[in-house]
PDB file of C-alpha atoms in Angstrom:
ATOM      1  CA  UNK A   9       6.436  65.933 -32.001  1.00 67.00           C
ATOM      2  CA  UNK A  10       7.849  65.201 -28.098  1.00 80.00           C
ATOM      3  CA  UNK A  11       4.535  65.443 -26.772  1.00 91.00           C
ATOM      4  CA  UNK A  12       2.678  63.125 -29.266  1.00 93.00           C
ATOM      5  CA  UNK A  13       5.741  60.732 -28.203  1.00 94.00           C
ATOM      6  CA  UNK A  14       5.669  60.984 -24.291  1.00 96.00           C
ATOM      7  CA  UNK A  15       1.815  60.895 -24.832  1.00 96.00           C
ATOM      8  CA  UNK A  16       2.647  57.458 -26.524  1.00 97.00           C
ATOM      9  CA  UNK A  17       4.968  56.448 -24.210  1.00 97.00           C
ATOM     10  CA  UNK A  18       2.451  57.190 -21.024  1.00 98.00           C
ATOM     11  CA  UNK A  19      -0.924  55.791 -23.092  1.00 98.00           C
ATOM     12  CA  UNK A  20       1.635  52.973 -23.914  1.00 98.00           C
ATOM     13  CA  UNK A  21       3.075  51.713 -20.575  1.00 98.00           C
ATOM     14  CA  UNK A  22      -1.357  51.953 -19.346  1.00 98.00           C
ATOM     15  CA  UNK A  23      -1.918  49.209 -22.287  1.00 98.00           C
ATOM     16  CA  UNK A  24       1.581  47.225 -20.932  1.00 98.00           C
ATOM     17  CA  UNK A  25      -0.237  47.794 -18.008  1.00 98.00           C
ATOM     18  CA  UNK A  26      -3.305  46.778 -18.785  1.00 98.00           C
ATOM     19  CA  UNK A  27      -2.205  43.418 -19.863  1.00 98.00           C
ATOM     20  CA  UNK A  28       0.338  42.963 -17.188  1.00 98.00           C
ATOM     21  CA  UNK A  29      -2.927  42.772 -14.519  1.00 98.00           C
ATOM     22  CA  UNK A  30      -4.681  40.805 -16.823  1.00 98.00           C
ATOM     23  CA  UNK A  31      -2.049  38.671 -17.292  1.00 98.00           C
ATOM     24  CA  UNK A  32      -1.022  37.901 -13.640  1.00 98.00           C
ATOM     25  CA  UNK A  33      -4.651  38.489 -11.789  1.00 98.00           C
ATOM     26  CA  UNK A  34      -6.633  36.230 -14.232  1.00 97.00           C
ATOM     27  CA  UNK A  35      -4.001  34.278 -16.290  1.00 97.00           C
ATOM     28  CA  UNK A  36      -4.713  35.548 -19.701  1.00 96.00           C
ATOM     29  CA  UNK A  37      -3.635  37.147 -22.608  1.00 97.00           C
ATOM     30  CA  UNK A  38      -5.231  40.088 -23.672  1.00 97.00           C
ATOM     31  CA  UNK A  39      -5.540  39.990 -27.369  1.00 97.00           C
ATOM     32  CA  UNK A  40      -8.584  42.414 -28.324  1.00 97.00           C
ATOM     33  CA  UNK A  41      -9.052  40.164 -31.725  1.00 97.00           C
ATOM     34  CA  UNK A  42      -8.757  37.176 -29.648  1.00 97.00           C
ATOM     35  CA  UNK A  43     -10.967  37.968 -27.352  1.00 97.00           C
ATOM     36  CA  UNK A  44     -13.540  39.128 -29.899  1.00 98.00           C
ATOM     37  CA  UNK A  45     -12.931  36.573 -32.160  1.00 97.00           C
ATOM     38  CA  UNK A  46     -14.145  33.862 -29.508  1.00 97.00           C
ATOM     39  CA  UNK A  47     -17.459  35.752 -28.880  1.00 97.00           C
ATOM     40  CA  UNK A  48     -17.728  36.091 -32.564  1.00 97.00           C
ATOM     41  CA  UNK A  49     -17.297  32.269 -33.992  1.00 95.00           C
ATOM     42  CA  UNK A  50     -18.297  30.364 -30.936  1.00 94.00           C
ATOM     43  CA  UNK A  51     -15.393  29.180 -29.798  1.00 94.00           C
ATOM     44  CA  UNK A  52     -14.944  31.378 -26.307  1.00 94.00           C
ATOM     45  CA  UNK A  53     -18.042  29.981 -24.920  1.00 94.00           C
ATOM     46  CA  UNK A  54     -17.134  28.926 -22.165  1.00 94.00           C
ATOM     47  CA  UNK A  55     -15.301  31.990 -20.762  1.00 95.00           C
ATOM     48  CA  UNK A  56     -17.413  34.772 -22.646  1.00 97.00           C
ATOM     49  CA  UNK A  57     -18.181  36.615 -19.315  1.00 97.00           C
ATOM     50  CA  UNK A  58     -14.674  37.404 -18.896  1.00 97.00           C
ATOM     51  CA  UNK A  59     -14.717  38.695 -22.768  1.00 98.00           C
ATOM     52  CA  UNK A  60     -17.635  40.016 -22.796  1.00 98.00           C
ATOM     53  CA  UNK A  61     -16.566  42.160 -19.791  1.00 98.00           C
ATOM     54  CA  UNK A  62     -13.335  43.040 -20.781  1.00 98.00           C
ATOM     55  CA  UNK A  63     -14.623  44.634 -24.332  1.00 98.00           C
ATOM     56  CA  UNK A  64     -17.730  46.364 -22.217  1.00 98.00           C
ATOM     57  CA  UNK A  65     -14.730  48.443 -20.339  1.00 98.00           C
ATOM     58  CA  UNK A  66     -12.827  48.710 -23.567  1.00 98.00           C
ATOM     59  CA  UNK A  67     -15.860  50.236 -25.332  1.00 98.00           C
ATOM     60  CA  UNK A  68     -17.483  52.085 -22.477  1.00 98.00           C
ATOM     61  CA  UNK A  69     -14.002  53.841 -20.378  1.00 98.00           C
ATOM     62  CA  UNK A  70     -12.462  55.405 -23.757  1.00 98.00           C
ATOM     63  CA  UNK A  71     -15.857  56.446 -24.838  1.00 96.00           C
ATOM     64  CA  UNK A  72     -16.818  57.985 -21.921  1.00 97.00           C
ATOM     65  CA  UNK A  73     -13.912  59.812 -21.290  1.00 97.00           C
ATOM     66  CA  UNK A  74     -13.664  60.985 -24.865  1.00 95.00           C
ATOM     67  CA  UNK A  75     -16.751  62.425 -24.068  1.00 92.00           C
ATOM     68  CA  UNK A  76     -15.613  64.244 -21.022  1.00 94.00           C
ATOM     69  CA  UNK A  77     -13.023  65.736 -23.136  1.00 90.00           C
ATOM     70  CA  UNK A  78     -15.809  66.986 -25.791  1.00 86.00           C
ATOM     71  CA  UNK A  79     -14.753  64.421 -27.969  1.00 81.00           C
ATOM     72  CA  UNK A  80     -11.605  63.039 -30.191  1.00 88.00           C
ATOM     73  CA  UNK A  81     -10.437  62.779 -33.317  1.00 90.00           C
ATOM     74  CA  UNK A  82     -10.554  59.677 -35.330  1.00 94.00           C
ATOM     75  CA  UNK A  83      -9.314  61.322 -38.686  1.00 96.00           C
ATOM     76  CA  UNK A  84     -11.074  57.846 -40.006  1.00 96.00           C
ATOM     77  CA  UNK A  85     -11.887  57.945 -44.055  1.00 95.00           C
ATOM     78  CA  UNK A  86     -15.377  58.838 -45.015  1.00 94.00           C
ATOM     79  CA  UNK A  87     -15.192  55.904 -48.056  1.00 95.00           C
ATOM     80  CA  UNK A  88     -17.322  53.226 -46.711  1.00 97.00           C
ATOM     81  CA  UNK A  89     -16.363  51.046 -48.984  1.00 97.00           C
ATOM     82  CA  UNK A  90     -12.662  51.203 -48.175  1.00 97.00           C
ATOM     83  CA  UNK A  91     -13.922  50.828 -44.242  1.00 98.00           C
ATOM     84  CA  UNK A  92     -15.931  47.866 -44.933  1.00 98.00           C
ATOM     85  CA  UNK A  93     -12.857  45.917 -47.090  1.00 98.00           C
ATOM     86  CA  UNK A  94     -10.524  47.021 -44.399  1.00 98.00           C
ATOM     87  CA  UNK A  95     -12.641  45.703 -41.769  1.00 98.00           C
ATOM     88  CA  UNK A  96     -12.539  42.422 -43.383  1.00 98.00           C
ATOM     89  CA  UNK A  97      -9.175  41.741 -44.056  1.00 98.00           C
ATOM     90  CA  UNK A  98      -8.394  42.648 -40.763  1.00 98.00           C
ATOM     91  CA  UNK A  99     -11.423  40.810 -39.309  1.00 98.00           C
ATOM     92  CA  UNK A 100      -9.990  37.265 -40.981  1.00 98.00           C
ATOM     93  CA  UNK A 101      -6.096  38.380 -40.821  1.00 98.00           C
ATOM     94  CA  UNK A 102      -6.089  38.717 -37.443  1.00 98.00           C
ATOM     95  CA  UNK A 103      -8.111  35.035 -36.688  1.00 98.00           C
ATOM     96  CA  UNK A 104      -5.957  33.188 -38.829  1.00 97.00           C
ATOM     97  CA  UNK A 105      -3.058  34.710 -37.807  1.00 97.00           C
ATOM     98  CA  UNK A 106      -4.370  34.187 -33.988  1.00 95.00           C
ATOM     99  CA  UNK A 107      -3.374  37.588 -33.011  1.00 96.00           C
ATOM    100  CA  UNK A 108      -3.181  41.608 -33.522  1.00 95.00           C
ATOM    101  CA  UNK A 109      -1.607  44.324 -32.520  1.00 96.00           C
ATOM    102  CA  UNK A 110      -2.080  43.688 -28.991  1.00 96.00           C
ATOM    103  CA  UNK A 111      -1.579  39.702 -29.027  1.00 94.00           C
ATOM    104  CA  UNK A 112       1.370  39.483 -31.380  1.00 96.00           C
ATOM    105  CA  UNK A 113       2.596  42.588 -30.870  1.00 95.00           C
ATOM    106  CA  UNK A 114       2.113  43.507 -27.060  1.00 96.00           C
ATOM    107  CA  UNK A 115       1.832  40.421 -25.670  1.00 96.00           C
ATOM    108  CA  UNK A 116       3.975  37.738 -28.175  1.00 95.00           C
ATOM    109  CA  UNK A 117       7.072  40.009 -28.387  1.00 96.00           C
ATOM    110  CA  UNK A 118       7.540  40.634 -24.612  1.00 97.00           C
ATOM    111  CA  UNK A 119       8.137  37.392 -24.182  1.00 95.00           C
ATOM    112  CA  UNK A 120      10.312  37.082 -27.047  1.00 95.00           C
ATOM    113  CA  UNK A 121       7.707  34.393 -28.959  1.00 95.00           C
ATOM    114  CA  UNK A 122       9.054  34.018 -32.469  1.00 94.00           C
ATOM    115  CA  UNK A 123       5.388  33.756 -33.595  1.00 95.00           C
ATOM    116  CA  UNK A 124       4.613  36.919 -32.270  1.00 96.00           C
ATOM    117  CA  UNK A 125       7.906  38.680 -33.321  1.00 96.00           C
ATOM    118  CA  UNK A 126       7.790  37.654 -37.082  1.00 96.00           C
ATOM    119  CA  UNK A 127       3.808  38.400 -36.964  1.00 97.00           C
ATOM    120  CA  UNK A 128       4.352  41.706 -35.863  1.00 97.00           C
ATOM    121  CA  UNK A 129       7.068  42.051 -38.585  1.00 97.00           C
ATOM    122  CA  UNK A 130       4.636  41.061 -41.307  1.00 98.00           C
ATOM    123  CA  UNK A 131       2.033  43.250 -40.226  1.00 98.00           C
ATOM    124  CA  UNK A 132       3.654  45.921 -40.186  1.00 98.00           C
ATOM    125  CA  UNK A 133       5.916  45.078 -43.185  1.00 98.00           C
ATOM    126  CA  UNK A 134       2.009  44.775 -45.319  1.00 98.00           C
ATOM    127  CA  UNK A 135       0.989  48.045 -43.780  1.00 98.00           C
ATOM    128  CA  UNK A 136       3.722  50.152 -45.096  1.00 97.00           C
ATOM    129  CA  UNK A 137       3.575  48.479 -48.434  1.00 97.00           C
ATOM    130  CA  UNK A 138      -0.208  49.703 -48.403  1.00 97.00           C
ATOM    131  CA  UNK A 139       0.385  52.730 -47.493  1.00 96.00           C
ATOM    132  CA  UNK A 140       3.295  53.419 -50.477  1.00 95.00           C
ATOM    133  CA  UNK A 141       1.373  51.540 -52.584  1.00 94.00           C
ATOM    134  CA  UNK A 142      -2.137  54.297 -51.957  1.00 91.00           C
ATOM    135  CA  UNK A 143       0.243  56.566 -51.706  1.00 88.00           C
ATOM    136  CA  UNK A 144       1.139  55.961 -55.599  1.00 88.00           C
ATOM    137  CA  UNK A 145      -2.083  54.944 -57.111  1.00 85.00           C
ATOM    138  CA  UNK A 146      -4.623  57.653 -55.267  1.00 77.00           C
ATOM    139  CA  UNK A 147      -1.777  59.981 -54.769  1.00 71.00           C
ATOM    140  CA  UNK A 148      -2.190  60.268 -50.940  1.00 66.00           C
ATOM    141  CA  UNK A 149      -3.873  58.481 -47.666  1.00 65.00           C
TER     142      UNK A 149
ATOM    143  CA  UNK B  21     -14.261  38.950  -9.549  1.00 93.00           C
ATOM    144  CA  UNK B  22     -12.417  37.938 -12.705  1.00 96.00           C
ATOM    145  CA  UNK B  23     -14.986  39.979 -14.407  1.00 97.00           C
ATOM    146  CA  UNK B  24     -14.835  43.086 -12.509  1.00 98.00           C
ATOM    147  CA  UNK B  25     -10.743  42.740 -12.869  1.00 98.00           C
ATOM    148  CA  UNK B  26     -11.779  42.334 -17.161  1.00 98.00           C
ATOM    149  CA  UNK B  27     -13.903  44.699 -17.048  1.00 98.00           C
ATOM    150  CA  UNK B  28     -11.023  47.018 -15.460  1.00 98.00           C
ATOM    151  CA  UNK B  29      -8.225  45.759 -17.883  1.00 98.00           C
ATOM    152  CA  UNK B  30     -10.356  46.414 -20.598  1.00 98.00           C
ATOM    153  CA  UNK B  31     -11.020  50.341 -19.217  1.00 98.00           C
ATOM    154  CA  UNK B  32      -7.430  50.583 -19.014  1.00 98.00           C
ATOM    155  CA  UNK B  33      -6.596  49.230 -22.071  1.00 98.00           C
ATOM    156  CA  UNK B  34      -9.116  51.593 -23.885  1.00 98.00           C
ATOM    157  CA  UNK B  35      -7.294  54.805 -22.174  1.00 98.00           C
ATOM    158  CA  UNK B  36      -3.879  53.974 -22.869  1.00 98.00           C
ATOM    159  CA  UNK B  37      -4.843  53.740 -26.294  1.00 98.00           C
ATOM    160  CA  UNK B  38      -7.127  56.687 -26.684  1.00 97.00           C
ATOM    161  CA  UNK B  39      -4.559  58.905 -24.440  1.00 97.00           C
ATOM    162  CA  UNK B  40      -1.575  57.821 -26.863  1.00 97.00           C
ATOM    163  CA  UNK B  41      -3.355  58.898 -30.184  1.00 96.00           C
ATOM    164  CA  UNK B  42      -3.975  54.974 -31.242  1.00 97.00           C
ATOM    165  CA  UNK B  43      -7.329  55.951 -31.808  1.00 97.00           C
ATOM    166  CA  UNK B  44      -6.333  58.587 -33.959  1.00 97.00           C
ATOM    167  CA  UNK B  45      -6.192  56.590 -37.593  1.00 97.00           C
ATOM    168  CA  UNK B  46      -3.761  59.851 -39.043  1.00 96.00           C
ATOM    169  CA  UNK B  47      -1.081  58.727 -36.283  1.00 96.00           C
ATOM    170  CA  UNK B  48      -1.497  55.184 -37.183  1.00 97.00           C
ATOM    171  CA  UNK B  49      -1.279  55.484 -40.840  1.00 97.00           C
ATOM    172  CA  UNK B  50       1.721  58.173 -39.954  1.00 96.00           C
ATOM    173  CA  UNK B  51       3.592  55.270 -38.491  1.00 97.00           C
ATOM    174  CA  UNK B  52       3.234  53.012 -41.661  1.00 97.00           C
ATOM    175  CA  UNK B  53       4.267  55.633 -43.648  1.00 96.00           C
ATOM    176  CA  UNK B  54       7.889  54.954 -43.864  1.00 93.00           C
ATOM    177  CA  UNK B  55       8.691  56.389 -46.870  1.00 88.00           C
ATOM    178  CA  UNK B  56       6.353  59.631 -46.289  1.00 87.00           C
ATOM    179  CA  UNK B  57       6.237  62.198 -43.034  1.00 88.00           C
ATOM    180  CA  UNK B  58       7.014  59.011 -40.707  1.00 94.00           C
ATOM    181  CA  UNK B  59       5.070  59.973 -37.201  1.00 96.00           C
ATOM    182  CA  UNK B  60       7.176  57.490 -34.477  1.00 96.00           C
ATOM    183  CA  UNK B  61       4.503  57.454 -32.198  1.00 96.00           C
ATOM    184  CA  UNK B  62       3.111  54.258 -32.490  1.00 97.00           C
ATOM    185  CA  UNK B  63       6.705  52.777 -31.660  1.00 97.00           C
ATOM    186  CA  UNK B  64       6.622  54.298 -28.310  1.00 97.00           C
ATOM    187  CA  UNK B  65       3.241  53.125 -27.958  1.00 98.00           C
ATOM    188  CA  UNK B  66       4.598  49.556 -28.682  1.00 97.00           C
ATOM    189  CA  UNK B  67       7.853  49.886 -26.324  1.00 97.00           C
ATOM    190  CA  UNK B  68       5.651  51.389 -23.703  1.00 97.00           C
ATOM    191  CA  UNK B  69       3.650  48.771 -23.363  1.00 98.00           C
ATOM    192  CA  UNK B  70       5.953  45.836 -23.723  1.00 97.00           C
ATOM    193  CA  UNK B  71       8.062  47.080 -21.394  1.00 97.00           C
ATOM    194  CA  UNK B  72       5.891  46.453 -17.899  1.00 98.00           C
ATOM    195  CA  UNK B  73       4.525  43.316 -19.661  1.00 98.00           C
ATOM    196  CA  UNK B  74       7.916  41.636 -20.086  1.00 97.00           C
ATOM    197  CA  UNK B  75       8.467  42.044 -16.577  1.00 97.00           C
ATOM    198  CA  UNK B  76       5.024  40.541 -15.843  1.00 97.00           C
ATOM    199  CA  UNK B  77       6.264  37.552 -17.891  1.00 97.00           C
ATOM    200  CA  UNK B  78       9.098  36.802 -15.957  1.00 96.00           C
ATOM    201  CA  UNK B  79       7.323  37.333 -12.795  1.00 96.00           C
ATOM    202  CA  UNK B  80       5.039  34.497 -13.957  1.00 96.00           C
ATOM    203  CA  UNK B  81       7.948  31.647 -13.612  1.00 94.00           C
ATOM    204  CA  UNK B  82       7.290  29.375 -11.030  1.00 93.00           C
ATOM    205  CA  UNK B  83       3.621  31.149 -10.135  1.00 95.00           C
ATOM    206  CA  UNK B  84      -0.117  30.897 -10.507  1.00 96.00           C
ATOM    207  CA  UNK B  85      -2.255  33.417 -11.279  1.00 97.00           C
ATOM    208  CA  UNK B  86      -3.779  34.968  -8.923  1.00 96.00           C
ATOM    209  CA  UNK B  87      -7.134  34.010  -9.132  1.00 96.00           C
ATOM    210  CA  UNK B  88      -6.289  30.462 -10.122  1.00 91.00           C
ATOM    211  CA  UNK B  89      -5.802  28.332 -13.146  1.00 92.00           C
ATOM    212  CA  UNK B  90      -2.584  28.290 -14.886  1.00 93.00           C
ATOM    213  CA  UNK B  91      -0.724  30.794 -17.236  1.00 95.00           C
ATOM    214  CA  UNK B  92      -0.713  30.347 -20.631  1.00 92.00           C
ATOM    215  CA  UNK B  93       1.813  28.288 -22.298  1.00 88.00           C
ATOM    216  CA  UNK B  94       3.689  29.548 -25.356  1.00 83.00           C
ATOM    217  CA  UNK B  95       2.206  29.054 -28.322  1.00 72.00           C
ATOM    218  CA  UNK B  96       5.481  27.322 -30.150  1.00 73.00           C
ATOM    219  CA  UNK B  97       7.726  28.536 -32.823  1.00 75.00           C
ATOM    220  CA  UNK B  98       5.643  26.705 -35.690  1.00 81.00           C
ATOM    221  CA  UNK B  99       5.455  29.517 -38.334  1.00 84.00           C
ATOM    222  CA  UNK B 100       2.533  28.216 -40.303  1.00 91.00           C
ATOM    223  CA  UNK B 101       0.749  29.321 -43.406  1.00 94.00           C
ATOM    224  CA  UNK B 102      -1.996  30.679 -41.718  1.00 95.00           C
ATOM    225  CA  UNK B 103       0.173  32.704 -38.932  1.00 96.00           C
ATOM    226  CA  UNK B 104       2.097  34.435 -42.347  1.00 97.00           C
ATOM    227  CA  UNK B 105      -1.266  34.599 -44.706  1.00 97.00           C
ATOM    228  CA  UNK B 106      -3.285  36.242 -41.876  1.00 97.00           C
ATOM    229  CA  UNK B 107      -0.482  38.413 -40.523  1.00 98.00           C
ATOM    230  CA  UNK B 108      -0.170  40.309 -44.479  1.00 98.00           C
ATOM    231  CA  UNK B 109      -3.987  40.407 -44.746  1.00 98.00           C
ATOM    232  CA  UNK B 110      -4.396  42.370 -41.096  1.00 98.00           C
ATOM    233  CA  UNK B 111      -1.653  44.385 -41.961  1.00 98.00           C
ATOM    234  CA  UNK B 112      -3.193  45.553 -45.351  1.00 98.00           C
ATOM    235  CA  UNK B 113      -6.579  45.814 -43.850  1.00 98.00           C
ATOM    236  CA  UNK B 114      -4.747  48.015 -40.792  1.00 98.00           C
ATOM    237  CA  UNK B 115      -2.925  50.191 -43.071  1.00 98.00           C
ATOM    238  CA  UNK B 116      -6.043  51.072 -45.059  1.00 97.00           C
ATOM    239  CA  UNK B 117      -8.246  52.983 -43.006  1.00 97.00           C
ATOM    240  CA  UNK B 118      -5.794  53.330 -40.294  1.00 98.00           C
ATOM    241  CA  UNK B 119      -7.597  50.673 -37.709  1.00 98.00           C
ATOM    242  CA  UNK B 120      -6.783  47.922 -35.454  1.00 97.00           C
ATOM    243  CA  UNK B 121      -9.413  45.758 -33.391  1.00 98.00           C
ATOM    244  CA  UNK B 122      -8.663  47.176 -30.057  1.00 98.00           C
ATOM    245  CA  UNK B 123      -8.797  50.966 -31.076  1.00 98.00           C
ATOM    246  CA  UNK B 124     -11.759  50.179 -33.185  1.00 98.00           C
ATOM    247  CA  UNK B 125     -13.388  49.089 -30.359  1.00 98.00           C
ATOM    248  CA  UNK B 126     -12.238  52.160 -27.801  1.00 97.00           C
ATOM    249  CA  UNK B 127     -13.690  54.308 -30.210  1.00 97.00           C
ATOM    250  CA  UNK B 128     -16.861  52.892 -31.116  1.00 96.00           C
ATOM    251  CA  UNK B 129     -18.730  55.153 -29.054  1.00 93.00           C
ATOM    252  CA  UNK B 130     -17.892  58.249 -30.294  1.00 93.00           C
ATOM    253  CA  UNK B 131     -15.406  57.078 -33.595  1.00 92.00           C
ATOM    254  CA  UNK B 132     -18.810  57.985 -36.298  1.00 94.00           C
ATOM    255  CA  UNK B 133     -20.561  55.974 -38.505  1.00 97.00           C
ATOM    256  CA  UNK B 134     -17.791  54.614 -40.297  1.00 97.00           C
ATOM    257  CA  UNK B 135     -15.942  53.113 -36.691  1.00 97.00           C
ATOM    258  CA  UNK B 136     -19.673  51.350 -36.231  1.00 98.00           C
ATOM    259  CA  UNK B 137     -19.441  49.966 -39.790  1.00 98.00           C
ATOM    260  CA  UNK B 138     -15.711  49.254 -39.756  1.00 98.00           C
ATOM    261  CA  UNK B 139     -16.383  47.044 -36.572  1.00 98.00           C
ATOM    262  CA  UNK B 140     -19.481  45.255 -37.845  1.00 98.00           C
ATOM    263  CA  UNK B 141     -17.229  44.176 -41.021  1.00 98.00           C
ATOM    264  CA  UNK B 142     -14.450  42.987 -39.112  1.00 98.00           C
ATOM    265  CA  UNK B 143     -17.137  40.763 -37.149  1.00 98.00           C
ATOM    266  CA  UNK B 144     -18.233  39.593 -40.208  1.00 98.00           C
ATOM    267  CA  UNK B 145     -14.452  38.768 -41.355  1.00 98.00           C
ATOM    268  CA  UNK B 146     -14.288  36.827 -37.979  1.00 98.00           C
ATOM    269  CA  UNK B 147     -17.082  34.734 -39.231  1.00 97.00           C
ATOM    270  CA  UNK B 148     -15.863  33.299 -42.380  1.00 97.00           C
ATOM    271  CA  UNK B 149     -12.314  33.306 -40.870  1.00 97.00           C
ATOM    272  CA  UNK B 150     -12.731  29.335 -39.511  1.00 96.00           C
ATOM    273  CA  UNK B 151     -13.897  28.412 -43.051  1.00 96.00           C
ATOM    274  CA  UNK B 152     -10.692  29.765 -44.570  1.00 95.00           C
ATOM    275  CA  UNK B 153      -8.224  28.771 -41.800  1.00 95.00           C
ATOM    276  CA  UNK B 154      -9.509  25.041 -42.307  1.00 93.00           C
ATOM    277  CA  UNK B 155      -8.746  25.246 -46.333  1.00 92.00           C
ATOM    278  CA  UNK B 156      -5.093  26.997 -45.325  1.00 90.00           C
ATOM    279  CA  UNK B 157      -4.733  23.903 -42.582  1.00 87.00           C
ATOM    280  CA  UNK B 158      -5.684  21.233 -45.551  1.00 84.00           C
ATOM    281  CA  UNK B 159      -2.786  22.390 -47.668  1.00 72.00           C
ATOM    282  CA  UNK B 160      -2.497  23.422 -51.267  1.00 62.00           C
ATOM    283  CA  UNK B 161      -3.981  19.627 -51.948  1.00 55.00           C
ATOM    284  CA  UNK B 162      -7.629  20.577 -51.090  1.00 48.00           C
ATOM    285  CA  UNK B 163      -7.610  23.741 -52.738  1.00 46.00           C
TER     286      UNK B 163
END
């Protein structure tokens, strides 16, 4: 629908934008696995105020706007144990492979990094052969 | 400062993504669904935002960042095992349920029970991620 995509396309250059400031204000890239990641195994210590403020206004902004809207819509599964395998795969994928959507995708392909570009290609190659591949055992998402 | 400007980035971040339906794992899922309804969205979510930061990258030749240090350097064109190995397991995780870590974290607060859960798995995935990435690095040798 046009309005989902110029919804995208606004919500979409505020991430771009988003990055951009973080980018050129503090000189980093803004990766949300990355920046978890490092809080998670130890190995962002030494910046982990920065990260640790950057995912407080990641968690806290959206929520409490959501909020102010009387909520949003997820549409997330109710099978916990899907949730918890998805969580992690993506939880190691996305530290081995250094990067997400937002650091291989956002942030790698606008500056044409070949890491980033084929990353993105994979990830998104995987995803749609997951989704066929429910798609034909369960017979739907 | 630099935390006030992360904390900012990171309230940004969160809106684009909620505002553009990123948070919503039916548009996500939509996207990956090539050979099903295919919902675009996500793609103008992606040109969106790479559009203002490829400017910000070529405004960074020659410059410093503005509150000091240096830019980061690109990380090479070495396409490893562990850049290809991680990149299919995200992407199968992703596709699943429909999450990624940034909109699982924008919607933690109000997302349910299973965003909570979904996050405290991936954090556990993070964990045991350096064990595995040091096996991948010793080659099929150590294995």
């Amino acid at each position: 629908m046009p309005i989902d995509w110029i919804m995208g396309l606004i919500g979409g250059l505020l991430i771009g934008g988003a990055a951009a400031l973080f980018l050129l204000v503090n000189g980093r890239i803004m990766g949300a696995s990355g920046l978890l990641g490092g809080l998670v195994d130890g190995s962002g210590r030494s910046d982990a105020g920065e990260r640790l403020a950057m995912i407080a206004g990641l968690i806290v902004v959206p929520g409490v706007i959501a909020l102010a809207m009387g909520g949003a819509q997820t549409h997330l599964t109710s099978n916990m144990g899907l949730i918890v395998v998805a969580g992690v795969l993506v939880g190691i994928g996305t530290r081995l492979a250094n990067g997400c959507t937002s650091g291989h995708g956002v942030c790698g392909i606008s500056r044409l990094s070949l890491r980033g570009i084929i990353a993105t290609l994979i990830y998104i190659g995987a995803g749609a052969v997951t989704i066929a591949a429910l798609r034909s055992i369960v017979g739907g998402l | 400062m630099r935390k006030l400007v992360s904390f900012l980035v990171g309230g940004i971040f969160g809106t684009g993504l909620l505002l553009s339906g990123m948070t919503d794992t039916a548009k996500v899922q939509g996207f990956l669904d090539f050979f099903g309804d295919w919902d675009v969205t996500l793609a103008f979510v992606m040109g969106g935002a790479i559009l203002p930061m490829a400017l910000a990258w070529r405004w960074t030749i020659g410059r410093r960042p503005v509150l000091g240090g240096k830019f980061p350097v690109q990380s090479g064109t070495q396409l490893d095992t562990k850049l290809v190995t991680g990149s299919v397991l995200f992407g199968m995780g992703w596709a699943l349920v429909g999450l990624c870590p940034g909109p699982a974290m924008a919607s933690l607060f109000w997302g349910g029970l299973g965003g909570i859960v979904f996050v405290a798995a991936m954090i556990a995935g993070m964990l045991v991620a350096p064990a595995i990435a040091k096996r991948l690095d010793a080659g099929p040798a150590a294995r």
